[in-house]
Coordinates of C-alpha atoms in Angstrom, one line a residue:
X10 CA -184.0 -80.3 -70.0
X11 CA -186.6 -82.4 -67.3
X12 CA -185.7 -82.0 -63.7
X13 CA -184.3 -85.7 -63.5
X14 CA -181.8 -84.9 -65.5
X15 CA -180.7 -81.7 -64.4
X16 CA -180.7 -83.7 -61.4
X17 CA -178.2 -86.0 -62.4
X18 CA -176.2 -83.3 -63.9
X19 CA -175.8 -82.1 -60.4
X20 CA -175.1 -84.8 -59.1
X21 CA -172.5 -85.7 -61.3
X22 CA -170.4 -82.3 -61.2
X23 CA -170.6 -82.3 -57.3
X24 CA -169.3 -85.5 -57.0
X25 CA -165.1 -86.1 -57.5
X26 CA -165.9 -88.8 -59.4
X27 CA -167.6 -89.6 -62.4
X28 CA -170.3 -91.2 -60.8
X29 CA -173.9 -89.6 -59.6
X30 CA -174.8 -90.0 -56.1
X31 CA -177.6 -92.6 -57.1
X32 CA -174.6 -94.9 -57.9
X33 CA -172.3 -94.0 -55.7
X34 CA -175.3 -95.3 -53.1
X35 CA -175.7 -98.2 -55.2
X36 CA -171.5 -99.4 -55.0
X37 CA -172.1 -99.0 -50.8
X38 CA -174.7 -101.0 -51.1
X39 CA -174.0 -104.0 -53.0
X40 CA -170.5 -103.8 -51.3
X41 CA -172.1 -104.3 -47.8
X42 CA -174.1 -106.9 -49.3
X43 CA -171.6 -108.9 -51.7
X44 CA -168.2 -107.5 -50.9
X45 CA -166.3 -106.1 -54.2
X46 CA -167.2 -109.0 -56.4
X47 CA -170.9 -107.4 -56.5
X48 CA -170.0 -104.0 -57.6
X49 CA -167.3 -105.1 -60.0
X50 CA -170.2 -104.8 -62.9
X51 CA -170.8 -101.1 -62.1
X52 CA -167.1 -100.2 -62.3
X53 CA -166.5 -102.1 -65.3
X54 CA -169.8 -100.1 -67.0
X55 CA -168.5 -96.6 -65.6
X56 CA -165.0 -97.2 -67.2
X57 CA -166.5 -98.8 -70.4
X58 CA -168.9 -95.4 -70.9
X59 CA -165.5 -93.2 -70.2
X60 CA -163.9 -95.3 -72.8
X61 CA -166.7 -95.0 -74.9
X62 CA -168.7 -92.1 -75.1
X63 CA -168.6 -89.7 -78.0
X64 CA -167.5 -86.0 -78.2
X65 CA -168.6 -84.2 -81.6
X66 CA -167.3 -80.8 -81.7
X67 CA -169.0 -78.6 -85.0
X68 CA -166.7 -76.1 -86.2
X69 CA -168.7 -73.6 -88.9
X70 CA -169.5 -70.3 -90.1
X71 CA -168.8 -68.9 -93.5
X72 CA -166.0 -70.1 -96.0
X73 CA -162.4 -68.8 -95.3
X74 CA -162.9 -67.9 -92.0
X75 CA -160.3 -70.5 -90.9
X76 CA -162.5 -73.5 -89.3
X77 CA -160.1 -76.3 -90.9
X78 CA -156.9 -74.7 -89.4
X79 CA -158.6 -74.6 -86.2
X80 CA -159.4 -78.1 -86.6
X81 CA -155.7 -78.4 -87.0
X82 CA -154.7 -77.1 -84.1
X83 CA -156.7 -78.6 -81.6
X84 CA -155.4 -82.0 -83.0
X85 CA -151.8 -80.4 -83.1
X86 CA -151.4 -80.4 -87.1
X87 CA -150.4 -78.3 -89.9
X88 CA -151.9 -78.2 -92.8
X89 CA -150.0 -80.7 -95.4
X90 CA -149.9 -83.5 -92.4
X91 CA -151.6 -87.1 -93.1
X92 CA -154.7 -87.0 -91.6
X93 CA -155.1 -82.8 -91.4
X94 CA -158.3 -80.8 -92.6
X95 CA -158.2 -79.3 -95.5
X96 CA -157.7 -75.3 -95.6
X97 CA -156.7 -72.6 -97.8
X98 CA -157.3 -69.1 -99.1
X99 CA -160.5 -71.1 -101.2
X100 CA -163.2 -72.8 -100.1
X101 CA -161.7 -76.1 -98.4
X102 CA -164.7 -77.7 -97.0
X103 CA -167.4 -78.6 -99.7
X104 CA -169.0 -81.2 -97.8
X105 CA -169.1 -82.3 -94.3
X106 CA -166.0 -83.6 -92.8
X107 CA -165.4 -85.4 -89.9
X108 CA -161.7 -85.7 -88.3
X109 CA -161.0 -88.1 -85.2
X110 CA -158.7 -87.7 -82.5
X111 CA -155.2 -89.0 -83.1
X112 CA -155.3 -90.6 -79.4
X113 CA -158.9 -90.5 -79.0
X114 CA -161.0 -91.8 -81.8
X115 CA -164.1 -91.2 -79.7
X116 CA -163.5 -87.5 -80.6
X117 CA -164.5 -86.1 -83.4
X118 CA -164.0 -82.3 -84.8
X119 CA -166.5 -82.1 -87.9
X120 CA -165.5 -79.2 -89.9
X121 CA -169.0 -78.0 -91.4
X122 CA -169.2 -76.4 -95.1
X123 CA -169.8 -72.8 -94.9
X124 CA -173.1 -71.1 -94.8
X125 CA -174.4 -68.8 -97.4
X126 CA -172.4 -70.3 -100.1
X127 CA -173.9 -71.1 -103.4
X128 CA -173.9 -74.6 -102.8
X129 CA -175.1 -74.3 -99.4
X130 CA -177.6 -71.0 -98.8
X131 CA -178.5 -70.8 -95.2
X132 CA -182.5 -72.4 -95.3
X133 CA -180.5 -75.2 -96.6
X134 CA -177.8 -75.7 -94.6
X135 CA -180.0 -75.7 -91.4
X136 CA -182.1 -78.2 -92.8
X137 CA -179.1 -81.3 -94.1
X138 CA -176.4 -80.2 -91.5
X139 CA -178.3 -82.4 -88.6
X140 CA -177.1 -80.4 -85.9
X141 CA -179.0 -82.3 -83.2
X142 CA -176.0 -84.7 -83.6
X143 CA -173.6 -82.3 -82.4
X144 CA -172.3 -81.5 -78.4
X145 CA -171.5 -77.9 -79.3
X146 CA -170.6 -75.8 -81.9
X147 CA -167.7 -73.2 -82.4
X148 CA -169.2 -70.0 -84.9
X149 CA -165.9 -68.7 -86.8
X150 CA -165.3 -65.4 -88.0
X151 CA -162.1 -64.0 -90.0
X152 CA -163.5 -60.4 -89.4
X153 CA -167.3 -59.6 -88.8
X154 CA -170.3 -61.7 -88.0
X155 CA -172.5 -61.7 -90.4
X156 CA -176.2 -62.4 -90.8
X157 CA -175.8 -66.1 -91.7
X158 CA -173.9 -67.0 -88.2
X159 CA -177.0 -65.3 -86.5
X160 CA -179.2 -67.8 -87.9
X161 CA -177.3 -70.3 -87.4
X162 CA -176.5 -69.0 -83.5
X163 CA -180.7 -68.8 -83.6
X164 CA -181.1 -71.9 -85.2
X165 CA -178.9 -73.7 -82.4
X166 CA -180.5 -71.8 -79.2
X167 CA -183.7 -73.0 -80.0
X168 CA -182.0 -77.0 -80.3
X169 CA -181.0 -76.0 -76.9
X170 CA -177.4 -76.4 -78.3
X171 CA -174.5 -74.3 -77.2
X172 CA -172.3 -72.2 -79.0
X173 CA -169.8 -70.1 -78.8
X174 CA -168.8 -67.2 -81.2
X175 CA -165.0 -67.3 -82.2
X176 CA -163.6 -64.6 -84.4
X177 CA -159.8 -65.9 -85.4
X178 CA -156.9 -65.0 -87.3
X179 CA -156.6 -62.1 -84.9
X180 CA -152.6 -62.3 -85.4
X181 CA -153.5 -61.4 -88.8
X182 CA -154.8 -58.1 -87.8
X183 CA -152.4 -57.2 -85.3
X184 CA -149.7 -57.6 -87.9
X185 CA -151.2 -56.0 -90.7
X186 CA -151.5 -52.7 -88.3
X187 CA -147.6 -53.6 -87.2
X188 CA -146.7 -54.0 -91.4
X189 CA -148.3 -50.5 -92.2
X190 CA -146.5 -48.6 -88.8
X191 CA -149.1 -47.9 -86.9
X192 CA -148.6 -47.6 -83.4
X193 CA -151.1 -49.4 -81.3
X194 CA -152.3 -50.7 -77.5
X195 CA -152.7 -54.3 -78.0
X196 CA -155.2 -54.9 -75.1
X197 CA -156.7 -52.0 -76.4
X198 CA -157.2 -52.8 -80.2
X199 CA -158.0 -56.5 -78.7
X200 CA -160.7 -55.1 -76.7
X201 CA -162.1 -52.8 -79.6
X202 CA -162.3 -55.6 -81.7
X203 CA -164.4 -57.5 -79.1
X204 CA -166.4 -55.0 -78.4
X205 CA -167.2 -53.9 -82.0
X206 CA -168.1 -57.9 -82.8
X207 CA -170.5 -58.2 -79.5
X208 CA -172.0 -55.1 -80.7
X209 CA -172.6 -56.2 -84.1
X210 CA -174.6 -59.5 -82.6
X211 CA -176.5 -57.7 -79.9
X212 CA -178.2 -55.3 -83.1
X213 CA -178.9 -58.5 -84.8
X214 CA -180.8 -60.1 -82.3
X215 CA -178.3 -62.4 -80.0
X216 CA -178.9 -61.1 -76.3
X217 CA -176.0 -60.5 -74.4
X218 CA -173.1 -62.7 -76.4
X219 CA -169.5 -63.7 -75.5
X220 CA -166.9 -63.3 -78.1
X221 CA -163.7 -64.9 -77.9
X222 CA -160.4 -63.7 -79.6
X223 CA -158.1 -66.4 -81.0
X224 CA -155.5 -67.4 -83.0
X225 CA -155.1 -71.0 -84.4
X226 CA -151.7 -70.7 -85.2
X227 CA -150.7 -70.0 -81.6
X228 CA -153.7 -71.3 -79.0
X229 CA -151.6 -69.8 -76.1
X230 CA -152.3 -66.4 -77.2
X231 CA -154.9 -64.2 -76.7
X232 CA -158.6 -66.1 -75.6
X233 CA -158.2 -69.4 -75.8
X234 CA -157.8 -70.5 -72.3
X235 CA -161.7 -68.7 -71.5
X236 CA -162.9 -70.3 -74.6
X237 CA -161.3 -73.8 -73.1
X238 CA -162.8 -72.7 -69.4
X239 CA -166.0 -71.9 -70.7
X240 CA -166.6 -75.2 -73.0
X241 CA -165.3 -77.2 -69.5
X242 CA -168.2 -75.4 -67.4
X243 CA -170.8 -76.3 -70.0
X244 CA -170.0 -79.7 -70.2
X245 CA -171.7 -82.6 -68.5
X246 CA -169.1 -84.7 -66.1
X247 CA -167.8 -87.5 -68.4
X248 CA -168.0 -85.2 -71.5
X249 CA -166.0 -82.1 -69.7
X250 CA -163.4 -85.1 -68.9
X251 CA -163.0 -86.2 -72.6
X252 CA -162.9 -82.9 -73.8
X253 CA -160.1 -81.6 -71.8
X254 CA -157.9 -85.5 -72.3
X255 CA -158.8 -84.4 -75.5
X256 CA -156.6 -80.8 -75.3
X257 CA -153.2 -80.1 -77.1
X258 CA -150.4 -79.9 -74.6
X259 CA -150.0 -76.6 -75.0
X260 CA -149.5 -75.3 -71.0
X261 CA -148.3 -77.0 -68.2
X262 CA -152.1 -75.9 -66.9
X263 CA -153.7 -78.3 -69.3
X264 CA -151.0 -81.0 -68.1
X265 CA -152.1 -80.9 -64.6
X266 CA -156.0 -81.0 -65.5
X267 CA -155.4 -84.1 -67.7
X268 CA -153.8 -85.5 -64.5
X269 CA -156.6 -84.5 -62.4
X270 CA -159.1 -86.2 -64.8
X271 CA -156.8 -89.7 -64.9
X272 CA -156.4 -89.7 -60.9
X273 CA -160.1 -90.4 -61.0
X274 CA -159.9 -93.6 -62.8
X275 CA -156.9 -95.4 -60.5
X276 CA -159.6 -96.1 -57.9
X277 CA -161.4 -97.7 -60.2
X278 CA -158.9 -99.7 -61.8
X279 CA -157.5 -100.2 -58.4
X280 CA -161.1 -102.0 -57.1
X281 CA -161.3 -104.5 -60.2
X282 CA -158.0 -105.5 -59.2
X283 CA -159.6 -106.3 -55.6
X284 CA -161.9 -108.8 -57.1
X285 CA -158.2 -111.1 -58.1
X286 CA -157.6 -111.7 -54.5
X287 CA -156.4 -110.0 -51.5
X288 CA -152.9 -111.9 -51.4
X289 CA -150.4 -109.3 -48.6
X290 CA -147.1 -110.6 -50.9
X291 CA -146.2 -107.9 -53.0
X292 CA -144.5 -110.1 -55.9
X293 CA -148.3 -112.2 -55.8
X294 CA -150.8 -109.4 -55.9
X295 CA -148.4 -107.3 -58.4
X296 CA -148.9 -110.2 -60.9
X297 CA -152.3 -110.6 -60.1
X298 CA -153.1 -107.3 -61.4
X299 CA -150.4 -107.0 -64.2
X300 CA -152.9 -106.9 -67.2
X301 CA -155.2 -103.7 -65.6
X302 CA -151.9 -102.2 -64.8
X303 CA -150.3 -102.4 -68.3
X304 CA -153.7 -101.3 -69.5
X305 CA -154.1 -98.3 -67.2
X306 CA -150.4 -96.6 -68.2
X307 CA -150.9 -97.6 -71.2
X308 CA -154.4 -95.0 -71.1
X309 CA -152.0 -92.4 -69.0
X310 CA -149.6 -92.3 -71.5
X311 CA -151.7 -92.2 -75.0
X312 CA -153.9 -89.4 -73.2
X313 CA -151.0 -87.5 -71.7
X314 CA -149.5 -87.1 -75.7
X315 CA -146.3 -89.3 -74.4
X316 CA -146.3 -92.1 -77.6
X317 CA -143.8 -91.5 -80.7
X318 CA -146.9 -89.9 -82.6
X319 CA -147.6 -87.4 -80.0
X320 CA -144.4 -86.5 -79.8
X321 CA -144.2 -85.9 -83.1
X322 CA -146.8 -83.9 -83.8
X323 CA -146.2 -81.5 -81.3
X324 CA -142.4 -81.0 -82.2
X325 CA -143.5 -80.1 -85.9
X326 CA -145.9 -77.7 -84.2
X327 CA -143.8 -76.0 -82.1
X328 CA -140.9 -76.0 -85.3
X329 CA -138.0 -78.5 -82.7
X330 CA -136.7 -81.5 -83.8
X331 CA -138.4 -84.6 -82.3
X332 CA -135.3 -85.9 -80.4
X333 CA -135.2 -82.4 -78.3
X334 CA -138.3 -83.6 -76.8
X335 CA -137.5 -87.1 -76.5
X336 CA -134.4 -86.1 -74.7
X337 CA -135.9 -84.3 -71.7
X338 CA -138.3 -88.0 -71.2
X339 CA -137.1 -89.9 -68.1
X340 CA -139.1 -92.7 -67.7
X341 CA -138.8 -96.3 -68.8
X342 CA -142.4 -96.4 -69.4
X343 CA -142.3 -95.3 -72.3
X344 CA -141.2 -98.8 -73.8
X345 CA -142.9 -102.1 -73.5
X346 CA -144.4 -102.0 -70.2
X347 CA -143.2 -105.6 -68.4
X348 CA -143.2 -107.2 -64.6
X349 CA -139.7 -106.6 -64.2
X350 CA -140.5 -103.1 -65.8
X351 CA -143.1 -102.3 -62.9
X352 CA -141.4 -104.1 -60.1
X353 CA -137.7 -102.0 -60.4
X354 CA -140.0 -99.0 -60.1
X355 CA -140.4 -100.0 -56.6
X356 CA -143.4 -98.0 -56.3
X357 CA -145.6 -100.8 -54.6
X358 CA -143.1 -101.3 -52.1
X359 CA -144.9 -99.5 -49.0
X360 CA -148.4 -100.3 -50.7
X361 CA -149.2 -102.6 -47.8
X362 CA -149.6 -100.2 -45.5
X363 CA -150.9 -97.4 -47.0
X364 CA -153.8 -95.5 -44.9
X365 CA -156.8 -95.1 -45.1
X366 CA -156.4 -91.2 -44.8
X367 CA -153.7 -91.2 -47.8
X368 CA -156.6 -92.8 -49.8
X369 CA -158.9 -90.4 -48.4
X370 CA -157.0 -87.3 -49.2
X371 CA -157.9 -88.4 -52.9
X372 CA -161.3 -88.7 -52.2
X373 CA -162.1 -92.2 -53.0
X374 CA -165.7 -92.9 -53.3
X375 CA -167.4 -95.4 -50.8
X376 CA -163.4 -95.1 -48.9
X377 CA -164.6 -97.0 -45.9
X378 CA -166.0 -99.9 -48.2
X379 CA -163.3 -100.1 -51.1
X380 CA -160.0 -99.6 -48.4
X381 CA -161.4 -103.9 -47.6
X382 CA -160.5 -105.1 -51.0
X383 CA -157.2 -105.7 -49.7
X384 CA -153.5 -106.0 -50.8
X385 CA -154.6 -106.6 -54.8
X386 CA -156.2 -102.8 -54.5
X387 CA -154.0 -100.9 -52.1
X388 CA -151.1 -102.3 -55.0
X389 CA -152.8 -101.7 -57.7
X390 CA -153.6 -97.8 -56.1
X391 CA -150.3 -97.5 -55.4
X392 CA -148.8 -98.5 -58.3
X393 CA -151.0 -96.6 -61.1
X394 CA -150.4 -93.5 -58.7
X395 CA -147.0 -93.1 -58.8
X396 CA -147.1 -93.8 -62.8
X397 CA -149.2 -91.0 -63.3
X398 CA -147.2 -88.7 -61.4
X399 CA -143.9 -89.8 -63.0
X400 CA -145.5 -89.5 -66.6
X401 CA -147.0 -86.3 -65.7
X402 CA -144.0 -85.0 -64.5
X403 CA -142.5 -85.9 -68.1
X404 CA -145.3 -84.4 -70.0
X405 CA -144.6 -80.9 -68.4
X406 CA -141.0 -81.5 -69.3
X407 CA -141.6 -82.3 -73.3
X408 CA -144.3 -79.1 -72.9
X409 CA -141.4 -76.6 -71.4
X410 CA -138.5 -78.1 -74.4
X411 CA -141.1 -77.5 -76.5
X412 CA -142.5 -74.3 -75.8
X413 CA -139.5 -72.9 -74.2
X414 CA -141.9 -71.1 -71.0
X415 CA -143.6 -71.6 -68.5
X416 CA -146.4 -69.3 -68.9
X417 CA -150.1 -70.6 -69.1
X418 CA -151.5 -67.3 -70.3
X419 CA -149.1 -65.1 -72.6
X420 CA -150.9 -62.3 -74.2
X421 CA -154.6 -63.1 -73.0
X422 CA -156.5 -60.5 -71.8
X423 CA -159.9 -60.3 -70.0
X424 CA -163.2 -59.9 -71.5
X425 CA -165.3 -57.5 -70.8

């Protein structure tokens, strides 16, 4: 990559915000210059391209090594559900397949047909996959690497593309040796099996890889946190956020980083609703703003897995009936989201005086500018604040009736 843009990418992951320093010097600016109606324009672009920009994740490797299940799973499905990948103990994926996001169509999971088939021989499959297309790419293996995913892993380094190696079904294994009585360490087998695949790689040619251990019928166990961590760290700013919105609930860990991400957005929310007015009467402002309001829980809810579908999805996963889930929600935001709906919240209430160092313990960009909007943003702040926290607070309750624990890391163990 060219300095600028490595620049940039600096710029953007020490920032709190999604915005490189460039702009955030830009917003002070035109705001000292034309007040918040100038910089309305760059807002409205930043939340456009976070509402917008695309996230293609490649799943591949050879046939039957369990790419559609994992698929599945990160879009919390089973096989048989509308809308799942196809997988089996045959070849599923013939073609290339591309599967959206239920909440976020902007995220796609393309399930690539296995190399070194007959219909698809590796010299081939590098040349009509078009892997320039893709952010990154997940290499699957049900039980050794074989020389196929090292061209592939080759092909990619020199697109500057990063991968990651993944060698799944490891519950498989683990039971088989239970099945047959052997008595076994299961950090220790884990780590054997690790050890033996990074091996493997290193002989054919791949300097110094990271193997991660997973399995897609339970992503809590085993790896797939470090896998998660890793694919965060690799990804540029805007890209990292959609990826982990993106997540299955499966931890209350992945709960509070989705919260994290959608904290960044209420100041921007909050600023259009500036440009309405600054009107100090609580019943004015709040209807000024009722439209970004609506449209911001709206986003909070559909990306925190709270809608009917969500819900759903994850109580077939987890094997609960859906109303176990519903029961533990305690929030009337769940429904059609009205003015009497926001205003018996009662959030807003002490909006007009909030302080400047309550806003600045959030780290609000350009704090000393924005905190002049006025009424219509300290409202708005206030008001998309406290329904964040009271939806995330309901998330991590339908995660815990779901999943029955608290733990973010059951069964993982370090690489090494």
């Amino acid at each position: 990559m060219g300095s600028a843009s490595s620049r940039e990418q600096m710029d953007q992951n020490s920032n709190p915000s999604f915005f490189t320093q460039q702009e955030l010097n830009k917003l002070k600016s035109d705001f000292e210059t034309g007040g918040v109606e100038k910089i309305k324009a760059l807002i409205q672009k930043k939340i456009n391209e976070l509402d917008n920009t695309e996230l293609n994740i490649a799943v591949t490797g050879e046939a039957g090594t369990g790419k559609s299940t994992f698929i599945n799973a990160m879009r919390e499905l089973k096989r048989g559900d509308v809308g799942a990948a196809l997988s089996g103990t045959t070849e599923s994926t013939m073609k290339l397949s591309g599967y959206k996001h239920p909440n976020l169509p902007n995220v796609s999971f393309w399930d690539l047909p296995g190399i070194g088939t007959t219909k698809f021989p590796a010299n081939k499959y590098l040349r009509e996959m078009n892997l320039k297309r893709y952010d990154f790419f997940i290499i699957t293996s049900g039980c050794r690497f074989t020389e196929n995913d090292v061209k592939l892993a080759k092909e990619m380094k020199r697109l500057k593309k990063n991968f990651y190696f993944v060698r799944s079904k490891i519950d498989n294994d683990l039971d088989s040796m239970r099945k047959e009585g052997i008595k076994f360490n299961e950090e220790e087998e884990l780590r054997k099996i690790r050890n033996d695949c990074v091996s493997k790689l290193e002989k054919a040619g791949i300097p110094s890889p990271t193997v991660f251990l997973i399995s897609s019928f339970d992503l809590n166990l085993y790896d797939f946190n470090l896998l998660k961590k890793a694919l965060e760290d690799d990804l540029p700013n805007i890209k990292k956020s959609i990826f982990i919105l993106a997540l299955p609930n499966l931890n209350l860990e992945i709960v509070e980083k989705k919260k994290k991400e959608l904290k960044k957005r209420v100041w921007m929310f909050a600023t259009l609703s500036g440009v309405l007015g600054a009107v100090p009467v609580p019943g004015v402002s709040l209807a000024c703003d009722m439209a970004i309001l609506i449209g911001g829980i709206i986003n909070f809810r559909k990306c925190l897995s709270l809608d009917d579908a969500s819900l759903q999805r994850l109580a077939n996963m987890a094997g609960k009936p859906v109303e176990d889930l519903k029961a533990v929600v305690k929030t009337p935001l769940l429904g059609e989201i009205t003015p009497d709906v926001i205003n018996r919240l009662q959030w807003g209430a002490a909006a007009v005086i909030i302080s400047a160092l309550e806003l600045a313990l959030d780290i609000i960009p350009v704090i000393g500018s924005i905190f002049g909007a006025g009424s219509s943003f300290l409202m708005t702040y206030k008001l998309l604040s406290g329904a964040l926290d009271d939806l995330t607070e309901n998330a991590q309750r339908v995660v815990k009736a779901a999943l029955g624990t608290d733990e973010n890391d059951r069964h993982q163990t370090p690489i090494q």
